[in-house]
GROMACS .gro file of N, CA, C and O in nm:
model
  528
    1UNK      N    1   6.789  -5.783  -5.306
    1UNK     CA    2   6.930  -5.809  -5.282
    1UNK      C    3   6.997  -5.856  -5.411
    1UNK      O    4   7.013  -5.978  -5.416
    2UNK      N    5   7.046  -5.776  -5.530
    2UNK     CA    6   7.101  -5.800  -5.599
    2UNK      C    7   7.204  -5.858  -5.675
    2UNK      O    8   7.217  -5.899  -5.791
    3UNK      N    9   7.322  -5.844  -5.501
    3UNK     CA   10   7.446  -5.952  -5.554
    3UNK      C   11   7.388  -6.133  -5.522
    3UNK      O   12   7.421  -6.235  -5.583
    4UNK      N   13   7.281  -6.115  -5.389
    4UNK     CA   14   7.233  -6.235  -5.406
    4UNK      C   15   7.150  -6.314  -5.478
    4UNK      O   16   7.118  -6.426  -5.437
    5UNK      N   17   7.102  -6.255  -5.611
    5UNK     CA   18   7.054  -6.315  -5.660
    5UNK      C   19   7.100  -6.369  -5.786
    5UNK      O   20   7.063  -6.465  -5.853
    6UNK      N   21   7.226  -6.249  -5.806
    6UNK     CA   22   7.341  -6.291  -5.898
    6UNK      C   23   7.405  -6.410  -5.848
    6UNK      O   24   7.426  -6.501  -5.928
    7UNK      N   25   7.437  -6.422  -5.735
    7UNK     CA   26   7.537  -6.556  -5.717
    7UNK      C   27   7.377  -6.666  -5.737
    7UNK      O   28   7.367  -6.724  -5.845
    8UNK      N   29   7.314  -6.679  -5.679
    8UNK     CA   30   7.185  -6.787  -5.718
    8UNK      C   31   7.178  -6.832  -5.864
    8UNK      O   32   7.174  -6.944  -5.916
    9UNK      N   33   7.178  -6.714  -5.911
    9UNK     CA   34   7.138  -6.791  -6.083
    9UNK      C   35   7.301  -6.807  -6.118
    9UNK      O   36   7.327  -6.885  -6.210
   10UNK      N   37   7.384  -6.754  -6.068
   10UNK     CA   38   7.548  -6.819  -6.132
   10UNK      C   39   7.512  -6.984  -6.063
   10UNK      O   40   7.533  -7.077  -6.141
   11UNK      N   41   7.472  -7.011  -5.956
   11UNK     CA   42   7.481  -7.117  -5.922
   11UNK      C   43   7.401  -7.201  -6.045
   11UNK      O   44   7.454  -7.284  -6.118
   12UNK      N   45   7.307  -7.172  -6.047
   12UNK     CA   46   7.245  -7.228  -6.082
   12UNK      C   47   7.292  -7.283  -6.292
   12UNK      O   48   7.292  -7.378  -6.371
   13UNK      N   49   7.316  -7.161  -6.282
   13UNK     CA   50   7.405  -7.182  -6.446
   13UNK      C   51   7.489  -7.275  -6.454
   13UNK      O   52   7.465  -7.369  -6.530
   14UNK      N   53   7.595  -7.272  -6.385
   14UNK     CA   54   7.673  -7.325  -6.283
   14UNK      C   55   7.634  -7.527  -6.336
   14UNK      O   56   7.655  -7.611  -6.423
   15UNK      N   57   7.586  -7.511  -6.241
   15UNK     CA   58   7.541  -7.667  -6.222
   15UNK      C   59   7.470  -7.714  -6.350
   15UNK      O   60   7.523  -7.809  -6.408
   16UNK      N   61   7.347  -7.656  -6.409
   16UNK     CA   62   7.311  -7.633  -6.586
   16UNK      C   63   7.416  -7.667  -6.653
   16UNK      O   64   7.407  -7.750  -6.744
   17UNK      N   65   7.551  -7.601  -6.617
   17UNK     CA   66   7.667  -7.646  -6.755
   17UNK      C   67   7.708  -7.810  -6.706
   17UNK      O   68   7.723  -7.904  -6.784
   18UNK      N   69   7.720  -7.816  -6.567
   18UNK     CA   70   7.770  -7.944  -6.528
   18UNK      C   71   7.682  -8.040  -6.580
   18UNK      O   72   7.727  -8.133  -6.647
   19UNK      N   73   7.551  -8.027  -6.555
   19UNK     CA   74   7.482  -8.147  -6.575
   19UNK      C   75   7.475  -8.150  -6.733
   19UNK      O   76   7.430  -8.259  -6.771
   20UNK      N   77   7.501  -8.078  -6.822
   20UNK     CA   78   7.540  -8.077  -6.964
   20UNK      C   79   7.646  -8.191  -7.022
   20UNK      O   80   7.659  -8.297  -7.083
   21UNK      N   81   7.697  -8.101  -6.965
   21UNK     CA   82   7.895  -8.196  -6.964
   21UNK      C   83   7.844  -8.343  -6.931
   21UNK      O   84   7.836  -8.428  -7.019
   22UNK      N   85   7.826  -8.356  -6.857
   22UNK     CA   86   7.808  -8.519  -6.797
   22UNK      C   87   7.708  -8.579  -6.859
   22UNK      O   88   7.753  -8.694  -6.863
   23UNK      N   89   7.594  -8.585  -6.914
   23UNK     CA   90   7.554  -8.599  -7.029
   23UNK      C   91   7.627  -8.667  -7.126
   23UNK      O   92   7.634  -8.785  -7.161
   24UNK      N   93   7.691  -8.541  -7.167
   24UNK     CA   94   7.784  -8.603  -7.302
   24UNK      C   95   7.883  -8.711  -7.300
   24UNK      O   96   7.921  -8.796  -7.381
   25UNK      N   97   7.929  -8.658  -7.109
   25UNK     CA   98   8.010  -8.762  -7.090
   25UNK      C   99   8.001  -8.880  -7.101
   25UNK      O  100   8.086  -8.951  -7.155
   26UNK      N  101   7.889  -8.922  -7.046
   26UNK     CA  102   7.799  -9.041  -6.984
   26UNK      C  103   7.765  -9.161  -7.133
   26UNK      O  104   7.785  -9.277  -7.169
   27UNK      N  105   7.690  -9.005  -7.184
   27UNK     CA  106   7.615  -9.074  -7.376
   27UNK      C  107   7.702  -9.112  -7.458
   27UNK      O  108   7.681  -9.216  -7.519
   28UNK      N  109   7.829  -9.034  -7.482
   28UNK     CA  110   7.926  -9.048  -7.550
   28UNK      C  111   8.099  -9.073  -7.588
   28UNK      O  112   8.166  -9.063  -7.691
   29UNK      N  113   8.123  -9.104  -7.471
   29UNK     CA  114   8.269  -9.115  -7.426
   29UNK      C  115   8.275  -9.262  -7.419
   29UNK      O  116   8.162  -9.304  -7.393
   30UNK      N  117   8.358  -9.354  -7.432
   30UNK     CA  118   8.428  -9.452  -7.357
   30UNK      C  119   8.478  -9.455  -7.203
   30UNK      O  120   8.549  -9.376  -7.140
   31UNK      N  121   8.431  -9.543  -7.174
   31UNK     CA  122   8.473  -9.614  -6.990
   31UNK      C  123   8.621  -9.530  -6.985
   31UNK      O  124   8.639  -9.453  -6.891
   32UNK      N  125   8.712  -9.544  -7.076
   32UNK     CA  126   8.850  -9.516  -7.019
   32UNK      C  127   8.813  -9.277  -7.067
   32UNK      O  128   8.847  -9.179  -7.000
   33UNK      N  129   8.760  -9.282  -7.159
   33UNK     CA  130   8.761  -9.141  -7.119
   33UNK      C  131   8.682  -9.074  -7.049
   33UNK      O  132   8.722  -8.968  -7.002
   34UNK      N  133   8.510  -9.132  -7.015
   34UNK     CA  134   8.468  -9.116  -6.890
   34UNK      C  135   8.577  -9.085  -6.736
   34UNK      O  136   8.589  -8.974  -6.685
   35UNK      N  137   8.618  -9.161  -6.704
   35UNK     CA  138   8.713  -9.200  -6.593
   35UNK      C  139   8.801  -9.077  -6.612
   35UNK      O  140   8.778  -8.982  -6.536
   36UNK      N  141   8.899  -9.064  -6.701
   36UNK     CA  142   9.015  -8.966  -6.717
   36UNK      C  143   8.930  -8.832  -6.721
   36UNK      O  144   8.989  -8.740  -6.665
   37UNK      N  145   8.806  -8.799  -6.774
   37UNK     CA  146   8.758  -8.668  -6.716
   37UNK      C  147   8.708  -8.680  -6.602
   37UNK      O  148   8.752  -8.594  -6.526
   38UNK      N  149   8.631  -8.752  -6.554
   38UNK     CA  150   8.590  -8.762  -6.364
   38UNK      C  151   8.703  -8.723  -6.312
   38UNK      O  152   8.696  -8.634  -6.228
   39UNK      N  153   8.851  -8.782  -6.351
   39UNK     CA  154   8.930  -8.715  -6.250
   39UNK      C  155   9.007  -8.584  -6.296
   39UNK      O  156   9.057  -8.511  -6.209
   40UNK      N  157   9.016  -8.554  -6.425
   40UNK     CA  158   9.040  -8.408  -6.440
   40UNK      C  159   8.967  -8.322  -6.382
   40UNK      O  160   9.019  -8.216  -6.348
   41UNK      N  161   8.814  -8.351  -6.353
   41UNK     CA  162   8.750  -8.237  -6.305
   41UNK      C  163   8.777  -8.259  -6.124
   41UNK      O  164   8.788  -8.165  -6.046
   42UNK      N  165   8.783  -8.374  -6.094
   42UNK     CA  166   8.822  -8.397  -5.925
   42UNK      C  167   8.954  -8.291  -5.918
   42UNK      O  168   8.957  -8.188  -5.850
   43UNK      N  169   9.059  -8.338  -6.004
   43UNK     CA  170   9.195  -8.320  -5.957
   43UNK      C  171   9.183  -8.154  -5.967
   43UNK      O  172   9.254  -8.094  -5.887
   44UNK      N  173   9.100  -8.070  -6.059
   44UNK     CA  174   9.095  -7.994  -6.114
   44UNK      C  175   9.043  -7.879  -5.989
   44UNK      O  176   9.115  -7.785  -5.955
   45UNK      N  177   8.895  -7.907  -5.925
   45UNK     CA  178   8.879  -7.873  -5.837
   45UNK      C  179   8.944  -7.822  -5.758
   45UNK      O  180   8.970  -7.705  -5.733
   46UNK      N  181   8.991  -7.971  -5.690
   46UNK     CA  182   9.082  -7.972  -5.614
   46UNK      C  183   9.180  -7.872  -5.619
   46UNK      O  184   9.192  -7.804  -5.517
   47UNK      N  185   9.247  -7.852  -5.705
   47UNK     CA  186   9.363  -7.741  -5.708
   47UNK      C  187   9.264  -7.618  -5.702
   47UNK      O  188   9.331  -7.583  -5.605
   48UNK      N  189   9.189  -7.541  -5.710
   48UNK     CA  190   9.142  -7.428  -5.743
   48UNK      C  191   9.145  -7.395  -5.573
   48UNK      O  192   9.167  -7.280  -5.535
   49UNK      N  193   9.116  -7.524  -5.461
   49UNK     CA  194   9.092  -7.473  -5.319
   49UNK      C  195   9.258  -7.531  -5.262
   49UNK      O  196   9.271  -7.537  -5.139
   50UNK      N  197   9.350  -7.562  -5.328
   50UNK     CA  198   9.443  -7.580  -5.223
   50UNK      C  199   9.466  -7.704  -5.228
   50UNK      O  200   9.512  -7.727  -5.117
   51UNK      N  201   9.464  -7.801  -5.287
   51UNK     CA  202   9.434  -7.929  -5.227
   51UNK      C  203   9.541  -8.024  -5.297
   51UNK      O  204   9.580  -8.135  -5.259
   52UNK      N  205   9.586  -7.941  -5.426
   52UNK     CA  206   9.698  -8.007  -5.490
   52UNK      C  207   9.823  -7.991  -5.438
   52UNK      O  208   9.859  -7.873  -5.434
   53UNK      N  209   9.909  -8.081  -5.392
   53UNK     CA  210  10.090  -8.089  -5.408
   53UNK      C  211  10.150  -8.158  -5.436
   53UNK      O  212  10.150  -8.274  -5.394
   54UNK      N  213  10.253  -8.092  -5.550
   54UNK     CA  214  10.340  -8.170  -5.625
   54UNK      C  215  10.271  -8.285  -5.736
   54UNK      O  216  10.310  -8.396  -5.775
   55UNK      N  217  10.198  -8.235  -5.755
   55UNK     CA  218  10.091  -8.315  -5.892
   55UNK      C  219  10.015  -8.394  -5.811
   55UNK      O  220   9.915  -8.430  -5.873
   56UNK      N  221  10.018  -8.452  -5.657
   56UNK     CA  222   9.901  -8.512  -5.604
   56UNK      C  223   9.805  -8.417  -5.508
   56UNK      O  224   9.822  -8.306  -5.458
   57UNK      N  225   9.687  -8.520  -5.505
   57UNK     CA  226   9.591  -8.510  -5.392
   57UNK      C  227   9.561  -8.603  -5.355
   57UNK      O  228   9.601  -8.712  -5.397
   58UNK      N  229   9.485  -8.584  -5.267
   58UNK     CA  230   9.402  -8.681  -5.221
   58UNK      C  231   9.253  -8.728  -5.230
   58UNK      O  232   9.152  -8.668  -5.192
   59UNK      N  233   9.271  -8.882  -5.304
   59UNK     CA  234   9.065  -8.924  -5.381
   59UNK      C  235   9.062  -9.057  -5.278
   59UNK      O  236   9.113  -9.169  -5.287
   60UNK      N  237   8.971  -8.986  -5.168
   60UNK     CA  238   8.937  -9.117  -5.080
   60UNK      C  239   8.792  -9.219  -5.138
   60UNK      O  240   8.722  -9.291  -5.066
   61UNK      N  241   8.776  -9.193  -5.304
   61UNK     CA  242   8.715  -9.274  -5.364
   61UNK      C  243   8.772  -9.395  -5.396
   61UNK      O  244   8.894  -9.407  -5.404
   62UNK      N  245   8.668  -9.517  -5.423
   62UNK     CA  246   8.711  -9.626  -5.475
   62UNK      C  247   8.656  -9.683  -5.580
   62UNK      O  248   8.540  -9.644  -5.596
   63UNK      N  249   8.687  -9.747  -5.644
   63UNK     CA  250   8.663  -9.759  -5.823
   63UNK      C  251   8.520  -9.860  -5.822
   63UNK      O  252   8.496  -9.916  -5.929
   64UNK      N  253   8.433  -9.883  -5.715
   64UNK     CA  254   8.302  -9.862  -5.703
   64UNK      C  255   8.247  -9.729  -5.726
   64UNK      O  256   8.153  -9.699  -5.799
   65UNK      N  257   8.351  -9.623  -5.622
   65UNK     CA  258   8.238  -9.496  -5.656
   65UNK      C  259   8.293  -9.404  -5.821
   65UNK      O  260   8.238  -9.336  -5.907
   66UNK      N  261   8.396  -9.443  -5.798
   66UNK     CA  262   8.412  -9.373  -5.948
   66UNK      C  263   8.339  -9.434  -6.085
   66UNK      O  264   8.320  -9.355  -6.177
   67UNK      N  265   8.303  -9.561  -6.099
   67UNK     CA  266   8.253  -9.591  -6.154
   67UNK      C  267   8.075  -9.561  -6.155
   67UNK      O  268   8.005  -9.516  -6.247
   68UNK      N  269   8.046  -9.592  -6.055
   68UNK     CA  270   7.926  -9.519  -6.027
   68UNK      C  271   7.901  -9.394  -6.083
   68UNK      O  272   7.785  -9.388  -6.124
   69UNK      N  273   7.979  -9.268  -6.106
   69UNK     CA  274   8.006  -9.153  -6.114
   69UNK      C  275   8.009  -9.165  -6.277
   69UNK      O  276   7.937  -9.086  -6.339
   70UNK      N  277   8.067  -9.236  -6.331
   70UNK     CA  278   8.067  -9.240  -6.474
   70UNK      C  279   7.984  -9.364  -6.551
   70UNK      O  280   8.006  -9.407  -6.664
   71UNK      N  281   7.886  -9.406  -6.459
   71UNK     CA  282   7.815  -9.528  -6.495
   71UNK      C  283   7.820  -9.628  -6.603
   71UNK      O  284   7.756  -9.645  -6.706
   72UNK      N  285   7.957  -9.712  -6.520
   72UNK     CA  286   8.026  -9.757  -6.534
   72UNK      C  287   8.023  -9.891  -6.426
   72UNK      O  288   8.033  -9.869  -6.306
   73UNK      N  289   8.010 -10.005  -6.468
   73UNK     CA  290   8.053 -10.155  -6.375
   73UNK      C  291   8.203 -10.138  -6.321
   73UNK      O  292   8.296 -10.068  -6.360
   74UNK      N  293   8.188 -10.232  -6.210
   74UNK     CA  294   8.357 -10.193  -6.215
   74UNK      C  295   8.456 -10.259  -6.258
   74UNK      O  296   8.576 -10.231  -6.250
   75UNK      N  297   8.395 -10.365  -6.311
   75UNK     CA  298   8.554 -10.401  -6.460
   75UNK      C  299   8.531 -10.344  -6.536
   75UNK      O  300   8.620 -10.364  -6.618
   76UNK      N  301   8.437 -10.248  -6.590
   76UNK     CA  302   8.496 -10.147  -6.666
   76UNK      C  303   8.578 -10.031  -6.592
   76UNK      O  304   8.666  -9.975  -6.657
   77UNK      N  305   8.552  -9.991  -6.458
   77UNK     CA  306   8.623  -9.891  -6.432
   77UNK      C  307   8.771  -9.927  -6.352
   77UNK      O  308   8.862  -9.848  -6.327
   78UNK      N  309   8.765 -10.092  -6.318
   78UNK     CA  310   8.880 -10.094  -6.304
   78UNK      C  311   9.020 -10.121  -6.441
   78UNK      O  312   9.142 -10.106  -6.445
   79UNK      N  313   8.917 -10.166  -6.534
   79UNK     CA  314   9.016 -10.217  -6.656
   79UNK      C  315   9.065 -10.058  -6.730
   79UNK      O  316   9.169 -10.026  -6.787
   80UNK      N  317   8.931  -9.976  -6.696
   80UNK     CA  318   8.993  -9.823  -6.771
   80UNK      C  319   9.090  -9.738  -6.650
   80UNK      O  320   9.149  -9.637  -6.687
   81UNK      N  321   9.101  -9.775  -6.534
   81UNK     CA  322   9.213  -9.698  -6.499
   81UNK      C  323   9.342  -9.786  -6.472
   81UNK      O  324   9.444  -9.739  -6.422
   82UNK      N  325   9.329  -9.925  -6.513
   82UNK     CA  326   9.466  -9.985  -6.576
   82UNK      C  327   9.522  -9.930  -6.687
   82UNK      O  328   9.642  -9.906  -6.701
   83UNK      N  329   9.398  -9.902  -6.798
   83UNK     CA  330   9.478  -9.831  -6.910
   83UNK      C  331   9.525  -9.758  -6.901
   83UNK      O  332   9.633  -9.747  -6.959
   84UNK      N  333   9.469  -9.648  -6.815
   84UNK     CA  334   9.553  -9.482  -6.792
   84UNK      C  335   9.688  -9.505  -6.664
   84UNK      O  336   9.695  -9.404  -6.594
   85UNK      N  337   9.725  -9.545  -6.650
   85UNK     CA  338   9.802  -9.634  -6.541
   85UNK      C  339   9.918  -9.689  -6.637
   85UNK      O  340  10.028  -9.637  -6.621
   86UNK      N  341   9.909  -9.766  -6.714
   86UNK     CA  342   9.963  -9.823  -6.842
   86UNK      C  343  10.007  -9.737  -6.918
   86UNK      O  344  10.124  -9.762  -6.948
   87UNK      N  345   9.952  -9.610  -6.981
   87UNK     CA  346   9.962  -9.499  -7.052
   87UNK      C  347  10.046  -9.439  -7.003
   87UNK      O  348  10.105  -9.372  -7.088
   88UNK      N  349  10.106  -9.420  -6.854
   88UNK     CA  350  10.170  -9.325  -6.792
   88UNK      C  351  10.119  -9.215  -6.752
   88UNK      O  352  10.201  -9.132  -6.712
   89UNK      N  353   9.962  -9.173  -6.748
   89UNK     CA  354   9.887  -9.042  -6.757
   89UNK      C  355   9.876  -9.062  -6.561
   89UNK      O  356   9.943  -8.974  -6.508
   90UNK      N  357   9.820  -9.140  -6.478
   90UNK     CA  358   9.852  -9.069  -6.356
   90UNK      C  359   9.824  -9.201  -6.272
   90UNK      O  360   9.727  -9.263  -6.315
   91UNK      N  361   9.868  -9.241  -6.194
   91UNK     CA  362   9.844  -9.304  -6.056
   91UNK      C  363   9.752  -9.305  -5.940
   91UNK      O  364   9.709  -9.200  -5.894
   92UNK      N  365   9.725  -9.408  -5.896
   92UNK     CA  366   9.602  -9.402  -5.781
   92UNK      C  367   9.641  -9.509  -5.698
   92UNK      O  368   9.606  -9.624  -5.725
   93UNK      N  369   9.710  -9.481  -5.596
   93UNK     CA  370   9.759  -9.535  -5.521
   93UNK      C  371   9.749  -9.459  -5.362
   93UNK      O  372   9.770  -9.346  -5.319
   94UNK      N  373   9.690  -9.626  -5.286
   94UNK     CA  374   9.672  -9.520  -5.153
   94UNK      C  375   9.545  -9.422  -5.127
   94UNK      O  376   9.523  -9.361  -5.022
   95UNK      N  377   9.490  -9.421  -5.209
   95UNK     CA  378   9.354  -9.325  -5.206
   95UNK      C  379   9.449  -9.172  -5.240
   95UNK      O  380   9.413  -9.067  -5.186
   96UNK      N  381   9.537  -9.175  -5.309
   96UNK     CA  382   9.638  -9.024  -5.375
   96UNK      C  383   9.665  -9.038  -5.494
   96UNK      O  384   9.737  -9.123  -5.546
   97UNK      N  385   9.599  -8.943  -5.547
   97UNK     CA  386   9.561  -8.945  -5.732
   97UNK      C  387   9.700  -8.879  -5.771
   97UNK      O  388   9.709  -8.766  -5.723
   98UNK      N  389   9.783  -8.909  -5.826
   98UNK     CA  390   9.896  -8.827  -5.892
   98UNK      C  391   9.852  -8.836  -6.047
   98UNK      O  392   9.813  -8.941  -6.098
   99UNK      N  393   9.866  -8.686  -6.131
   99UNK     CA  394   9.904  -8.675  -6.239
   99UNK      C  395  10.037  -8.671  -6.301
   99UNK      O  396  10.123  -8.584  -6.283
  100UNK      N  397  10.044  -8.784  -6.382
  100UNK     CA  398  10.193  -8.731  -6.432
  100UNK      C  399  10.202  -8.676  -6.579
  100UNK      O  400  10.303  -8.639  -6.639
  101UNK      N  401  10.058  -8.679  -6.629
  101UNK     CA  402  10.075  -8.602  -6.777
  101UNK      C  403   9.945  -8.553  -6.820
  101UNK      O  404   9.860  -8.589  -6.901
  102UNK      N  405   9.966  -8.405  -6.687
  102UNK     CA  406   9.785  -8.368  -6.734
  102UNK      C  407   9.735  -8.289  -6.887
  102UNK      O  408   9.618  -8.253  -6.895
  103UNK      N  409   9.832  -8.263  -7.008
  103UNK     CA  410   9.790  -8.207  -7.146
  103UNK      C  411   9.748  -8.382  -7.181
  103UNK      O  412   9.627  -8.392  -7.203
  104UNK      N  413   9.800  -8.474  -7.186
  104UNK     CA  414   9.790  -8.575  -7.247
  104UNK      C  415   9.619  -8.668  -7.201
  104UNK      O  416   9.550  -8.735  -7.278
  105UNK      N  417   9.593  -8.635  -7.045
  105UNK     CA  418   9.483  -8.675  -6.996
  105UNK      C  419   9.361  -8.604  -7.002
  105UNK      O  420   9.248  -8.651  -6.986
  106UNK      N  421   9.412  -8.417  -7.039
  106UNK     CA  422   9.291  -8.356  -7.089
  106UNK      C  423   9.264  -8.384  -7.226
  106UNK      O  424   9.154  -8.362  -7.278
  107UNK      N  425   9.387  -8.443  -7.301
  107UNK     CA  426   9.336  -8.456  -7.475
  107UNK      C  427   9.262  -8.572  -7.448
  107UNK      O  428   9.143  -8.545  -7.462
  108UNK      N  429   9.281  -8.706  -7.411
  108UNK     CA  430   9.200  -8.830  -7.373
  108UNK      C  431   9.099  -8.775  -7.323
  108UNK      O  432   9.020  -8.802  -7.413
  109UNK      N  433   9.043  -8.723  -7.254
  109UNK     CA  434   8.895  -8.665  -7.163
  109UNK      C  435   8.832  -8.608  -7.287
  109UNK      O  436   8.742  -8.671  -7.341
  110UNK      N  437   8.865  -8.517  -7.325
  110UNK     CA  438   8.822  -8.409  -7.437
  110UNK      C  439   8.765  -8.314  -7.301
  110UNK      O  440   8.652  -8.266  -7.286
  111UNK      N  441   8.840  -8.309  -7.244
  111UNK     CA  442   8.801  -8.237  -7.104
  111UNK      C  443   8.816  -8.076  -7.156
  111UNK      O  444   8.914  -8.048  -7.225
  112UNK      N  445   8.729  -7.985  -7.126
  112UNK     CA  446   8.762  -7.816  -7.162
  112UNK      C  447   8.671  -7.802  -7.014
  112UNK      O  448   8.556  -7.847  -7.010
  113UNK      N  449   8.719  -7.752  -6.920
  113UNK     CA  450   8.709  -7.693  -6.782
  113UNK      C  451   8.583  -7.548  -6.777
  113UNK      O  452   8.529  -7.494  -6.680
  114UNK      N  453   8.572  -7.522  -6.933
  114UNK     CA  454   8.503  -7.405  -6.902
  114UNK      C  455   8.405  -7.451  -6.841
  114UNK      O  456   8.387  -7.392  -6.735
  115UNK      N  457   8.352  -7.509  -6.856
  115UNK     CA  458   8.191  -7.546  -6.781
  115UNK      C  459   8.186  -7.566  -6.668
  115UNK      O  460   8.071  -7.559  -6.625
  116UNK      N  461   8.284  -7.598  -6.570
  116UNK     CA  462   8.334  -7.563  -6.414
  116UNK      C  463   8.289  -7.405  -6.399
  116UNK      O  464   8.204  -7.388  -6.311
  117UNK      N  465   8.323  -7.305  -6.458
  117UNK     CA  466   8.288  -7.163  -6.443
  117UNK      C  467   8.411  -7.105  -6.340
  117UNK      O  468   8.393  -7.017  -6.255
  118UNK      N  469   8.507  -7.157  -6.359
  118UNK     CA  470   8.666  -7.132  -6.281
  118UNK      C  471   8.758  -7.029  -6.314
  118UNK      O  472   8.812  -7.071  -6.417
  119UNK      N  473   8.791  -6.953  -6.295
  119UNK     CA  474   8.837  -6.812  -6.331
  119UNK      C  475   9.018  -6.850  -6.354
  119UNK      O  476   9.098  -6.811  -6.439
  120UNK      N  477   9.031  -6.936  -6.244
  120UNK     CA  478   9.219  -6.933  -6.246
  120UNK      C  479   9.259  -7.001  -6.327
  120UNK      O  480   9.192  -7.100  -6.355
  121UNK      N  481   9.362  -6.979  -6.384
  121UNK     CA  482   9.484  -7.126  -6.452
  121UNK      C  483   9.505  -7.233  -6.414
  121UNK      O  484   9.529  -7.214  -6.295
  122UNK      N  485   9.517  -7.382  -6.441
  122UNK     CA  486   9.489  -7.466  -6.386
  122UNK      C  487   9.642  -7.483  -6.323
  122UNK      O  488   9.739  -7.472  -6.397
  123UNK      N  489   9.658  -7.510  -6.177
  123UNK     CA  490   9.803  -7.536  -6.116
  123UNK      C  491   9.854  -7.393  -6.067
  123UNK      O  492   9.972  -7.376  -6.039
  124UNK      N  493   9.780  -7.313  -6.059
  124UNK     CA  494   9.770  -7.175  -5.953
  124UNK      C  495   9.773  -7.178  -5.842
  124UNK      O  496   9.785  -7.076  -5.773
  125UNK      N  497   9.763  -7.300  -5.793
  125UNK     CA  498   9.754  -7.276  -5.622
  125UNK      C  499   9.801  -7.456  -5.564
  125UNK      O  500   9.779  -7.510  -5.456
  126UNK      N  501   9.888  -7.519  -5.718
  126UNK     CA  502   9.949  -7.630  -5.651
  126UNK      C  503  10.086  -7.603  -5.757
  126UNK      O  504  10.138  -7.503  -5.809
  127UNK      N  505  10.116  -7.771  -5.756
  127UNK     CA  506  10.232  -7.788  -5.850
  127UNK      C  507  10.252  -7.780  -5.976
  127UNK      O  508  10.290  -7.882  -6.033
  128UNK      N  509  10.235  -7.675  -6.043
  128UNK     CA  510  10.253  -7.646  -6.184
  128UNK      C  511  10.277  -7.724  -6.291
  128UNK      O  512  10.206  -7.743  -6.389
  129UNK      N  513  10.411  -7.779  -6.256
  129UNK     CA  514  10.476  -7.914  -6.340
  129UNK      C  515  10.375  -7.997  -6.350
  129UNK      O  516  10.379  -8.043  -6.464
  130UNK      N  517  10.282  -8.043  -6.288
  130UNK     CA  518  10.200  -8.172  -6.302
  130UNK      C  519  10.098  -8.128  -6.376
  130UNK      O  520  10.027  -8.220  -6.418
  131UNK      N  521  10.057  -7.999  -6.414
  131UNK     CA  522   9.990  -8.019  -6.538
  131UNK      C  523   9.995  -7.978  -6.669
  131UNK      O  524   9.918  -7.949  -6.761
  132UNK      N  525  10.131  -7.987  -6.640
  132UNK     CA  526  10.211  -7.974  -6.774
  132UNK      C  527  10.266  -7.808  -6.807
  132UNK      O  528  10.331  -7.784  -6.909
   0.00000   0.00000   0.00000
């Protein structure tokens, strides 16, 4: 079965690039740009299935699990999404992530999406304006 074994090893590539990325993330980033890529790639997702409007969604995470995610304590992960909060880059309020300046939060991340393996433009299937 040929197309199925193509989607298997895409998966599998797939997840290979992710666990790459996060790596680097993890080894080499700062708490506050850890955080600002965890949620570029959430928010990022997210839009590819529908899930973005008007620059929000919805992250029924809490800055236990996000921190967890970028292993991270959580005065570090709460003091780094004061900074981005402070910065004007996006809001988390309510368990609803708004971006309000996603070129400025992918330059902070050093976020490049290829390694998702995502075919569309980012804001194809939400609110455009919100990512600039």
């Amino acid at each position: 079965h040929p197309p199925l074994t193509q989607a298997l090893w895409w998966e599998s590539l797939t997840a290979a690039a992710i666990q790459r990325a996060w790596t680097l993330n993890v080894g080499q980033r700062s708490a506050k740009q850890r955080i600002a890529h965890l949620l570029c790639e959430l928010y990022l997702r997210m839009d590819r299935v529908g899930l973005v409007q008007d620059g929000s969604c919805a992250l029924p995470l809490t800055q236990f699990h996000l921190g967890d995610a970028c292993a991270l304590t959580s005065i570090h992960t709460n003091r780094a999404l004061q900074e981005l909060r402070r910065d004007g880059l996006l809001s988390l309020e309510a368990r609803r992530l708004t971006i309000h300046d996603w070129p400025a939060l992918v330059d902070l991340a050093a976020f490049d999406p290829a390694y998702l393996q995502l075919s569309k433009e980012p804001g194809t299937s939400g609110d455009r304006a919100a990512l600039g």
